[in-house]
Coordinates of C-alpha atoms in Angstrom, one line a residue:
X215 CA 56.5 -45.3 28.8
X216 CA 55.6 -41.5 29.1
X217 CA 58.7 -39.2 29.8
X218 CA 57.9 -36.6 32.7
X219 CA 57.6 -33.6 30.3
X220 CA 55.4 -35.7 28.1
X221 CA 53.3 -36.0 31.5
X222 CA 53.7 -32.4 32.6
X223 CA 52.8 -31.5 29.4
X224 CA 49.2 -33.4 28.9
X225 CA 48.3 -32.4 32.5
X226 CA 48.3 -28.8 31.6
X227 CA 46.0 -29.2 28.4
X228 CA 43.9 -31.1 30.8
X229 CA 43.9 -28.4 33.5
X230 CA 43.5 -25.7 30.4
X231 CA 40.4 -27.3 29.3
X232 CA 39.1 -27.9 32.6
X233 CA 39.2 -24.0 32.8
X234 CA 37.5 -23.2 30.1
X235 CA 34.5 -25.4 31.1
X236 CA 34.3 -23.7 34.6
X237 CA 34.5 -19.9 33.1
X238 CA 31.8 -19.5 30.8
X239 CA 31.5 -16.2 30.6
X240 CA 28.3 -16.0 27.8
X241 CA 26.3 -18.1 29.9
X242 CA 26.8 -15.8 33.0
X243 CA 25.9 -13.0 31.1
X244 CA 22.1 -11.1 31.9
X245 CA 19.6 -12.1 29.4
X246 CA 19.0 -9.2 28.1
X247 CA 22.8 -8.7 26.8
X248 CA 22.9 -12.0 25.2
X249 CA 19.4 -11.7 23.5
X250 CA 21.4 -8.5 21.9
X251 CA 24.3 -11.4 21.1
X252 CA 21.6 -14.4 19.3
X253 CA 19.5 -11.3 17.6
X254 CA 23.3 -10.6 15.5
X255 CA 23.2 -13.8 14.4
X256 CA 21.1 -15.4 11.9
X257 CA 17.6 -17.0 13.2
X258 CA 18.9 -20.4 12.1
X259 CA 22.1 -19.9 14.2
X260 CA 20.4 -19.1 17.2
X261 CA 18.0 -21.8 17.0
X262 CA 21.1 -24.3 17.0
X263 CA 22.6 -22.4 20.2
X264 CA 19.9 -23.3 21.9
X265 CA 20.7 -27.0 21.9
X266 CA 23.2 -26.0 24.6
X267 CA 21.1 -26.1 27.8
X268 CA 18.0 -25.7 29.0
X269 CA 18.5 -21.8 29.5
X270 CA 19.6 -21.5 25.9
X271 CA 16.7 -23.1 24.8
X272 CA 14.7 -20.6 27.0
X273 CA 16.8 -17.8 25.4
X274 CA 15.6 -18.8 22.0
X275 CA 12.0 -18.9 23.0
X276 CA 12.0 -15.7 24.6
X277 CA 14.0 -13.6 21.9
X278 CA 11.6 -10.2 21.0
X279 CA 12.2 -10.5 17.1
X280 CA 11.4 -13.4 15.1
X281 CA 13.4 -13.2 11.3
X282 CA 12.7 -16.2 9.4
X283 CA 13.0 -14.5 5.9
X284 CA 16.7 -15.5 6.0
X285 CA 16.0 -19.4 6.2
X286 CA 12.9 -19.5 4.0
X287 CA 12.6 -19.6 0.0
X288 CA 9.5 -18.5 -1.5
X289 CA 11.0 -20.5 -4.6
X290 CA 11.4 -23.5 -2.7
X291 CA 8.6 -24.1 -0.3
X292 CA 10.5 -27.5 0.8
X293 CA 13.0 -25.4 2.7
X294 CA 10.6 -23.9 5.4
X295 CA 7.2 -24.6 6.0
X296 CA 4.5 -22.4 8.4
X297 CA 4.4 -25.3 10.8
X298 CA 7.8 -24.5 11.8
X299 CA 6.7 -21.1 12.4
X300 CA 3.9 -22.2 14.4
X301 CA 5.8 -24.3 16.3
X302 CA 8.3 -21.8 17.5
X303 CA 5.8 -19.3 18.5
X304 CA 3.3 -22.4 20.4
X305 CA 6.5 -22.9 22.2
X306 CA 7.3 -19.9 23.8
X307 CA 6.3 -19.2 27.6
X308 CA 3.4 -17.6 28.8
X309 CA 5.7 -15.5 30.7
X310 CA 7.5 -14.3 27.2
X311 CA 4.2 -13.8 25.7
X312 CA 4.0 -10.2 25.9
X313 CA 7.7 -9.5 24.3
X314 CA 7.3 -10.2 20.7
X315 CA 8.1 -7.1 19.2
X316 CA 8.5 -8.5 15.5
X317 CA 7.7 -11.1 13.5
X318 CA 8.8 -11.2 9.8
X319 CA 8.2 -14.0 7.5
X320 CA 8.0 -15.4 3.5
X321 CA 6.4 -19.1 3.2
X322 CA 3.8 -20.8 1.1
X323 CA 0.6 -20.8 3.4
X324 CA -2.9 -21.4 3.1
X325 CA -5.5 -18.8 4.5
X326 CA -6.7 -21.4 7.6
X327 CA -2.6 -21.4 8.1
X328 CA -2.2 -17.9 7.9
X329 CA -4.8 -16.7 10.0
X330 CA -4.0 -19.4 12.6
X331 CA -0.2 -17.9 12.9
X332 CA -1.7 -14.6 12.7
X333 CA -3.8 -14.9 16.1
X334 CA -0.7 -16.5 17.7
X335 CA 1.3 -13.7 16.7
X336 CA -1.4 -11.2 18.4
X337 CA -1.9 -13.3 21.3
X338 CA 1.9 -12.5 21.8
X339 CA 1.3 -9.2 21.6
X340 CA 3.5 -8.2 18.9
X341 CA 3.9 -5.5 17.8
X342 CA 5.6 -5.5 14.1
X343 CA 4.5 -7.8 11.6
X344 CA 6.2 -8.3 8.4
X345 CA 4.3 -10.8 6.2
X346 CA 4.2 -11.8 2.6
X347 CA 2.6 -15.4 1.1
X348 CA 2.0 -17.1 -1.7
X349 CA -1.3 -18.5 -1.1
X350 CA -3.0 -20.9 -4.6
X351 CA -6.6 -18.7 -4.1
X352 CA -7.6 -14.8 -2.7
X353 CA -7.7 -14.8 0.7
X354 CA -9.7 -12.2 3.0
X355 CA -8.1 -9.5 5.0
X356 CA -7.0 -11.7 8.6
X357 CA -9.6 -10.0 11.3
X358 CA -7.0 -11.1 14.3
X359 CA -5.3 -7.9 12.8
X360 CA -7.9 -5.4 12.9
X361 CA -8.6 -6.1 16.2
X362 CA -5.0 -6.2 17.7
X363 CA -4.7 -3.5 20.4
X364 CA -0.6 -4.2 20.4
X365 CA 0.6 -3.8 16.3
X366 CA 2.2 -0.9 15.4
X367 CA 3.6 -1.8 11.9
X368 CA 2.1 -4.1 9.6
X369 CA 3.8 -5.0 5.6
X370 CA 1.4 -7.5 4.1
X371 CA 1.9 -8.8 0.9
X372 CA 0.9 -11.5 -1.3
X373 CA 3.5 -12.8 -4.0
X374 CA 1.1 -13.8 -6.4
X375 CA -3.0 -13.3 -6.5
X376 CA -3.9 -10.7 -4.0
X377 CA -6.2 -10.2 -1.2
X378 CA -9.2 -8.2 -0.3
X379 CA -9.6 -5.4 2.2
X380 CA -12.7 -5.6 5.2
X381 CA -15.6 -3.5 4.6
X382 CA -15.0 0.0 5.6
X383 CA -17.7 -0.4 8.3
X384 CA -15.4 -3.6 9.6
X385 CA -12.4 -1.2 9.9
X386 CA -14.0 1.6 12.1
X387 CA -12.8 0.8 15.4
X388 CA -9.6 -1.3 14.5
X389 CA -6.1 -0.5 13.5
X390 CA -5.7 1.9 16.7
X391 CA -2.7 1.5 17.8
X392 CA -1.1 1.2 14.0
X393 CA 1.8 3.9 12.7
X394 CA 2.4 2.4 9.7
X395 CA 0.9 0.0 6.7
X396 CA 2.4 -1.5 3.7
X397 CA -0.1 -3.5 1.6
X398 CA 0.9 -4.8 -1.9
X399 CA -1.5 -6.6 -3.9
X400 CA -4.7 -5.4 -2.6
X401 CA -8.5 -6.7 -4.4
X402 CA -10.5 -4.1 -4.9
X403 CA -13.0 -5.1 -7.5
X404 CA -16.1 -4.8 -5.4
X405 CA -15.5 -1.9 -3.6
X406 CA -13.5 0.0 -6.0
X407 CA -13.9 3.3 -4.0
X408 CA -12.3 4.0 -0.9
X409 CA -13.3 7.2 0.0
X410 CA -13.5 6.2 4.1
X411 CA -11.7 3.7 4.5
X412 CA -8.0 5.6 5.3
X413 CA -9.8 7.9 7.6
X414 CA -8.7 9.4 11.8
X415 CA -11.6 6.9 12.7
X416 CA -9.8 4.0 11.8
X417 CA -6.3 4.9 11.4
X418 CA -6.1 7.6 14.4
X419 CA -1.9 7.4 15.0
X420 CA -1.1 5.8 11.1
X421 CA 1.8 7.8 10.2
X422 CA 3.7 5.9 7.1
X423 CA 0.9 4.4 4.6
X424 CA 2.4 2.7 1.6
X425 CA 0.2 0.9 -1.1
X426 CA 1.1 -1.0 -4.5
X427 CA -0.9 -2.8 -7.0
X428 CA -4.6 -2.2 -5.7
X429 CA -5.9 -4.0 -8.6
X430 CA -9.7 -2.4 -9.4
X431 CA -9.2 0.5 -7.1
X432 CA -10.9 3.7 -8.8
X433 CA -11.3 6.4 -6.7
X434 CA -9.2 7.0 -3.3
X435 CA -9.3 9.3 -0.6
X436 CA -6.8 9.7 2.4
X437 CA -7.2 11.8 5.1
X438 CA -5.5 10.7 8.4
X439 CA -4.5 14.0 10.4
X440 CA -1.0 12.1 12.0
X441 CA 0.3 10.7 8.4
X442 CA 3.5 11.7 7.5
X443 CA 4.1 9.4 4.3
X444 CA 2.2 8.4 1.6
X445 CA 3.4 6.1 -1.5
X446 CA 0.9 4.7 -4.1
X447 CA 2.2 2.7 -6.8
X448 CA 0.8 0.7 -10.1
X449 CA -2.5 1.1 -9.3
X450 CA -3.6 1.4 -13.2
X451 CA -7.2 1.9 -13.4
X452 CA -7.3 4.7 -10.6
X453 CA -9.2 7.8 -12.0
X454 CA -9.4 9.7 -8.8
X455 CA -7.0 10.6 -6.1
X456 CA -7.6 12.7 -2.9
X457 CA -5.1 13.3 0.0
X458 CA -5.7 16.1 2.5
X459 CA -3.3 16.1 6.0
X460 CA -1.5 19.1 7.7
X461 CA 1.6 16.8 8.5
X462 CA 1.9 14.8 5.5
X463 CA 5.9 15.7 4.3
X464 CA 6.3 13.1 1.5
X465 CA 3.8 12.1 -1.6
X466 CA 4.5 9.5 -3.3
X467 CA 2.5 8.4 -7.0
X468 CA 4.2 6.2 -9.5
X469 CA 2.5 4.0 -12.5
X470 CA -1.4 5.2 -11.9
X471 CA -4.3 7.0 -13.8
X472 CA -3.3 4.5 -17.1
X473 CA -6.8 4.3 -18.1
X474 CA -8.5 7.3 -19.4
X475 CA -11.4 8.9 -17.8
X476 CA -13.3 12.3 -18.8
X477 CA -13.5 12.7 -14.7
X478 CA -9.9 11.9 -13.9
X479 CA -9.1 14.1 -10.9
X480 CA -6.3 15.0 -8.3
X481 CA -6.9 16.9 -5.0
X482 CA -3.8 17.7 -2.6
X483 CA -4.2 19.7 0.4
X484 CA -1.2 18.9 2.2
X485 CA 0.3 22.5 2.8
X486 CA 3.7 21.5 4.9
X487 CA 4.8 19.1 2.1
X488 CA 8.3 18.7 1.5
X489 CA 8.5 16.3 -0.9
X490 CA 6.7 15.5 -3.9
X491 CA 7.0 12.8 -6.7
X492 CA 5.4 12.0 -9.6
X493 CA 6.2 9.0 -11.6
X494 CA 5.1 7.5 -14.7
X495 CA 1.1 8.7 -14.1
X496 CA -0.9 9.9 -17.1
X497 CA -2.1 13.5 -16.5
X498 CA -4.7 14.0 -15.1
X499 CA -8.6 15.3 -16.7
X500 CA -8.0 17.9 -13.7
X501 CA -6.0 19.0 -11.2
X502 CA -6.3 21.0 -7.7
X503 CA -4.1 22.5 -4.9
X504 CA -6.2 23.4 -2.0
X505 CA -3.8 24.9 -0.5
X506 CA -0.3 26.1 -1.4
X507 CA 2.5 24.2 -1.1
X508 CA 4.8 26.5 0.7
X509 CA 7.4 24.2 2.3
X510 CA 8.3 22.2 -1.0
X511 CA 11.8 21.3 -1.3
X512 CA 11.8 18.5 -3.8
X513 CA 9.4 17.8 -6.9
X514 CA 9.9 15.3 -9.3
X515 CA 7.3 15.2 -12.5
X516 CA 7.3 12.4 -15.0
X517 CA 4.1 12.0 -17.5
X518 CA 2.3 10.8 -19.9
X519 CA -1.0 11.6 -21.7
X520 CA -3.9 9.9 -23.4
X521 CA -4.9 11.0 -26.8
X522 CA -8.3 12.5 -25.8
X523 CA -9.0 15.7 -24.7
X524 CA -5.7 17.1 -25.2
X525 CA -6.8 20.8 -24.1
X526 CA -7.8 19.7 -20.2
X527 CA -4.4 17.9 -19.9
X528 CA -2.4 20.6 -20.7
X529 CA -4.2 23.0 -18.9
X530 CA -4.1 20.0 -15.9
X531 CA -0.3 19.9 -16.1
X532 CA 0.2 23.5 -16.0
X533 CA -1.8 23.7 -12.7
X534 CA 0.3 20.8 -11.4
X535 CA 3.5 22.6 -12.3
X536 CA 2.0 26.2 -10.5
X537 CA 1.5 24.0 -7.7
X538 CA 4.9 23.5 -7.3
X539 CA 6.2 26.8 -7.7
X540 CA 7.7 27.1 -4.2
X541 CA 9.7 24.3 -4.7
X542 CA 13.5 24.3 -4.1
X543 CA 14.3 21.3 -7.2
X544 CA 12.7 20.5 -9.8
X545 CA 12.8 17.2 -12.1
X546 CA 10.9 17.6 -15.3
X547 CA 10.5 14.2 -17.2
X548 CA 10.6 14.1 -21.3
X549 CA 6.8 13.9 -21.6
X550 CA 6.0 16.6 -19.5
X551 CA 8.5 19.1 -21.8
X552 CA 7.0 17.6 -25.0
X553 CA 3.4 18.0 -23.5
X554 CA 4.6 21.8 -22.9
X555 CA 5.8 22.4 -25.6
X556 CA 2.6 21.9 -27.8
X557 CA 1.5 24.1 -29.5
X558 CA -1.9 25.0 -27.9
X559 CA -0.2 25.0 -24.8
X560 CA 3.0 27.6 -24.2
X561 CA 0.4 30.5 -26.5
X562 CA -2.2 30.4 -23.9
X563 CA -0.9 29.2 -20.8
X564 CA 2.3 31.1 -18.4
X565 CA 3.8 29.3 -15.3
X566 CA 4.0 30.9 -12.2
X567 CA 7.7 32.0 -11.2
X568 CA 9.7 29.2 -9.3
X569 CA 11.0 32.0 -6.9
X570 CA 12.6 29.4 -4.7
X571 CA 14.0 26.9 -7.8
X572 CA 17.8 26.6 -7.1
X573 CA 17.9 23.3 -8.5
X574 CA 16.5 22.1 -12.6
X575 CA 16.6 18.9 -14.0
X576 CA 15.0 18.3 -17.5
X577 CA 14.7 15.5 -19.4
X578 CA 14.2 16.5 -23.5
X579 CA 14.5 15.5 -26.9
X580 CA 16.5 19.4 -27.4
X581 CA 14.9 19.8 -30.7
X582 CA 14.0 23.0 -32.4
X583 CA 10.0 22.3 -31.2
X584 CA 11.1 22.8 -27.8
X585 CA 13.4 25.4 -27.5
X586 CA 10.7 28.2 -26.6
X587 CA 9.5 25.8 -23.6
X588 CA 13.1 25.5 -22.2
X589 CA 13.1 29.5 -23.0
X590 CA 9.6 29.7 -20.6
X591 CA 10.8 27.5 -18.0
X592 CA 14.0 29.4 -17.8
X593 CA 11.8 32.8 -17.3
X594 CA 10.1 31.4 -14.3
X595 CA 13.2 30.4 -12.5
X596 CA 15.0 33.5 -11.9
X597 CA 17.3 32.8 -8.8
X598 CA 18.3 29.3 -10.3
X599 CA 21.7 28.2 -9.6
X600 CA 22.1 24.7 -11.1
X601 CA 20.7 23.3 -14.2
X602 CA 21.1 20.0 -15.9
X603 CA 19.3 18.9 -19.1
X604 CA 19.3 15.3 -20.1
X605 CA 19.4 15.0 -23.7
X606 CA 17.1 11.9 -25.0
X607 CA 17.9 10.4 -28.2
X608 CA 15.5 8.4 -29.6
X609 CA 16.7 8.4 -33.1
X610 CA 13.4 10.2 -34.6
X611 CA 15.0 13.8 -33.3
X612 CA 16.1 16.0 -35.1
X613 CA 19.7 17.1 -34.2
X614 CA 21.8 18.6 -37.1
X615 CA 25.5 18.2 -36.9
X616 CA 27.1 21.8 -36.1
X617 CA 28.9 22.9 -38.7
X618 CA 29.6 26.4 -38.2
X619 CA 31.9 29.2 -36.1
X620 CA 30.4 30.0 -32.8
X621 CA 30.7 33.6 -34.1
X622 CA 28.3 33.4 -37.1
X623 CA 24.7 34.2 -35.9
X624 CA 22.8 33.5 -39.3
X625 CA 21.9 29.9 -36.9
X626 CA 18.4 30.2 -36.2
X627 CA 18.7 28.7 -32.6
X628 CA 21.0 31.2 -31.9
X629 CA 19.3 34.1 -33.0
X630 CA 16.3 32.8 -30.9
X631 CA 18.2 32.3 -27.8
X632 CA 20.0 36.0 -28.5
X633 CA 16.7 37.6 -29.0
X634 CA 15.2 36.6 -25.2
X635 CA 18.7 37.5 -23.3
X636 CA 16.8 40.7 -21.9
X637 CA 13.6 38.1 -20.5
X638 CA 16.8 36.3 -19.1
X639 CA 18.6 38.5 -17.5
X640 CA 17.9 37.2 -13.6
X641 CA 18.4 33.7 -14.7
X642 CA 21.6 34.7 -16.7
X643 CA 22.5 36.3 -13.4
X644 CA 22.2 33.8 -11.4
X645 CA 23.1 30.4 -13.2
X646 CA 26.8 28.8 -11.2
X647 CA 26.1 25.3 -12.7
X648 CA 25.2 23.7 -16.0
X649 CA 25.4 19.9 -17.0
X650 CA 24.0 18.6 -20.4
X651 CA 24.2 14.6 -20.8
X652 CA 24.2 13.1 -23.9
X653 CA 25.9 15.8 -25.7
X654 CA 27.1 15.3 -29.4
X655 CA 27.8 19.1 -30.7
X656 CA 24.6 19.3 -32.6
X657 CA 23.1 22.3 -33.5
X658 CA 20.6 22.4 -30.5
X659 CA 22.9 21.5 -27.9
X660 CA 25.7 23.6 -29.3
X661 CA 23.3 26.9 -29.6
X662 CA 22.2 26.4 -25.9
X663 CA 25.7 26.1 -24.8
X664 CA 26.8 29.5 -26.4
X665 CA 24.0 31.6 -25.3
X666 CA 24.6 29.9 -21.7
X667 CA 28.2 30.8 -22.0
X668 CA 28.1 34.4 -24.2
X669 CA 25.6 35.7 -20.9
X670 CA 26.3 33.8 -18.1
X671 CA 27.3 36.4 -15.9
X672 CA 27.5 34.1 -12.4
X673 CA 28.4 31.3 -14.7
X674 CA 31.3 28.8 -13.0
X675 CA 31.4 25.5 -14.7
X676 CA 29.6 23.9 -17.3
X677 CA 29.8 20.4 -17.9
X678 CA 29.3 18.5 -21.4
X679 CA 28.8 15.1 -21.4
X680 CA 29.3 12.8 -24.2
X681 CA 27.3 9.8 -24.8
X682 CA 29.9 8.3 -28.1
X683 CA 32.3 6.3 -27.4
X684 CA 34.7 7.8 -30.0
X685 CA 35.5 11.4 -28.8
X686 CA 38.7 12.4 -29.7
X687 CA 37.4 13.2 -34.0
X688 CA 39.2 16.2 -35.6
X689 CA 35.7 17.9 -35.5
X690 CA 34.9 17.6 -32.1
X691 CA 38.4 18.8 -31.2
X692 CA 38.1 21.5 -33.2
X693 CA 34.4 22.7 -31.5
X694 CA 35.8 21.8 -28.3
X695 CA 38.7 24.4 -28.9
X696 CA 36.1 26.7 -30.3
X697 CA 34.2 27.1 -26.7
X698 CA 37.2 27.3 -24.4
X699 CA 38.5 29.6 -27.1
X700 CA 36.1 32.8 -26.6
X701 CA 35.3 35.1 -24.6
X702 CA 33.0 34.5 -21.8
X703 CA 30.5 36.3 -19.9
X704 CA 32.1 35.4 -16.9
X705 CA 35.8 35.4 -16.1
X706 CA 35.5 32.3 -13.6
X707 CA 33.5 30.3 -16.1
X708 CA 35.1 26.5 -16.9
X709 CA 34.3 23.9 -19.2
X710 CA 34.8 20.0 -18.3
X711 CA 34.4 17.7 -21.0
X712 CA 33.2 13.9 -20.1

């Protein structure tokens, strides 16, 4: 027999519970505020709150962005199918069908599949649409995109073969409403140049175009008067590249131009760019600016070169590097150095002054071949303020242990580095910041650091970084003592060993 507390006791549990059922506060929240509340939570999450009620379930069906990359596996086409997709969006209201502002997915489909979730998703209206496939043949460009009035951002991708673009004449009149496009894996075979395809016609608001592995792409062309980013990446067999647009601030170019062509050509006229990378391209037959670069703040230049026609690349990369003389930083790869530091190049050819260069990073072997290059690039940045130099060693350089007292001049490094102090006299003046990585107190490194030290007059910390583990040798110590031991050119000058 129950006690009275016992009873009391159980009867407010009950009344407690009872409360709870009668206030629920989520439910009586607007929609709007808890489509904020299921769009936090994972796509599989939401779709198990709407097993609550009928209103849930509406909830669900009505939400603007549809994420299903975070319950599909590419590696494990089991998991999710496109059906389910399908499904979801068949499902949703007439009255929701103008609210789908994204749709992102990753499944195993085949091209009927695709382009029958592709017209769903336009006939929602939506308006971002983040795709990639993995499809067992090429499929064809889906022509429910072309024509959608409503998308404003499109990432296509396929995770294995690739597909083809529509004819350029197919294009004209589509992609209106588009401000950006992100294609990977692109077939390009049988129309290998696109010279109109990126064009104001089709593409009048694009203003983010990114592209990567357009496999049998030659020749490309992009002029689109509203683009404000461009990115092209491992697109091998390109030979030529054109990009034109008064409002383009950021190029992009990594891992093209691999295969050699007597006709390979670049033509930029982009004159309020502000950023500017270079990555991992051969140079270049031929190289033009059609206008100057004048609001350049960053330029990164990595290269490589074929073994032809050695002469037009040089002369190619010292057009690309005049190009950037307004620039603010730098980054100088170590093929572009070595490619400067031939020696049909530095004899005839003189960079225009970096007047603007605060900022240089170089990436160098630092042997005795290219000291007068560093010497030239110095020259033509005269207001520069930091300077790093990443030493490369790839075992074939030749770097001499230093052996000798900083005072003793009979080094032939030094005596170069002495002799163009005069030259160097702005840069000297204006150097705050120097950084060498991978330093080992050989004589190349070592003879750059004394000269940097003996006539740095603005100089206020140089930094030496090590790359052996062991650094605390009798030798070292001794060096190290050695160059915190003289007399500098400038009396705030430190030196941090790492």
């Amino acid at each position: 027999m129950e006690t009275r507390s016992v009873k009391r006791k159980k009867k407010k549990k009950e009344e407690e519970a009872n409360w709870f059922i009668k206030v629920d506060r989520i439910s009586n929240l607007p929609d709007s505020l808890i489509h904020q509340i299921l769009l936090l939570l994972p796509l599989e999450s939401a779709a198990q709150a709407s097993l609550l009620s009928k209103r849930w379930r509406s909830l669900f069906l009505s939400l603007p962005d549809l994420d299903f990359t975070s319950i599909n596996d590419l590696k494990n086409p089991k998991s999710f199918s496109s059906n389910s997709i399908y499904k979801v969006l068949s499902l949703r209201s007439h009255r929701d069908s103008n609210n789908l502002r994204s749709l992102r997915f990753r499944v195993p489909v085949t091209f009927t599949s695709l382009n029958s979730l592709i017209r769903l998703a336009v006939t929602h209206q939506v308006q971002d649409l983040d795709i990639e496939v993995t499809t067992k043949d090429y499929f064809n460009f889906p022509r429910w995109i072309v024509t959608s009035q409503n998308l404003r951002a499109l990432t296509l991708k396929s995770a294995n073969l690739g597909f083809r673009l529509p004819p350029s004449s197919s294009a004209r009149g589509g992609f209106q409403k588009l401000t950006s496009l992100s294609l990977s894996r692109v077939i390009l075979h049988n129309q290998p140049c696109l010279s109109d395809f990126f064009t104001d016609p089709s593409f009048p608001l694009l203003e983010k175009l990114t592209l990567e592995c357009c496999f049998g792409l030659k020749e490309l062309k992009v002029s689109c008067r509203l683009l404000q980013e461009f990115s092209l990446k491992n697109s091998l067999q390109l030979e030529g590249l054109e990009v034109s647009g008064n409002k383009l601030q950021k190029l992009k170019v990594e891992s093209c131009f691999y295969s050699y062509s007597e006709k390979s050509f670049v033509k930029i006229n982009t004159p309020n760019l502000k950023t500017f990378l270079w990555n991992s391209n051969a140079v270049t037959t031929s190289v033009h600016f059609l206008d100057k670069l004048v609001c350049l703040r960053k330029a990164f230049v990595k290269v490589f070169w074929h073994h032809q026609d050695l002469n037009s690349q040089i002369q190619s990369l010292f057009t690309l590097l005049s190009g950037l003389c307004h620039s603010y930083k730098l980054q100088l790869g170590n093929q572009s150095v070595e490619i400067l530091s031939s020696k049909k190049g530095l004899l005839k050819n003189h960079l225009l002054p970096f007047h603007n260069m605060r900022f240089l990073e170089l990436q160098t072997r630092l042997n005795r071949h290219n000291v007068q290059t560093l010497s030239c690039l110095f020259k033509s940045c005269p207001m520069l303020n930091i300077l790093t130099v990443k030493i490369i060693d790839d075992q074939t350089s030749e770097r001499r242990q230093w052996n000798k007292d900083l005072w003793d001049m009979s080094n032939s490094e030094i005596q170069y580095w002495e002799s163009q102090a005069y030259e160097l006299e702005s840069f000297l003046n204006h150097l705050e910041f120097v950084e060498i990585h991978g330093f080992v107190e050989c004589e190349n490194e070592m003879s750059l650091a004394i000269f940097l030290l003996r006539h740095g007059k603005a100089l206020i910390k140089m930094t030496l970084r090590s790359s052996f583990l062991c650094r605390d040798s009798l030798r070292r110590q001794m060096i190290r003592s050695q160059l915190t031991g003289f007399s500098m050119a400038s009396s705030k000058a430190k030196i941090s060993f790492h």
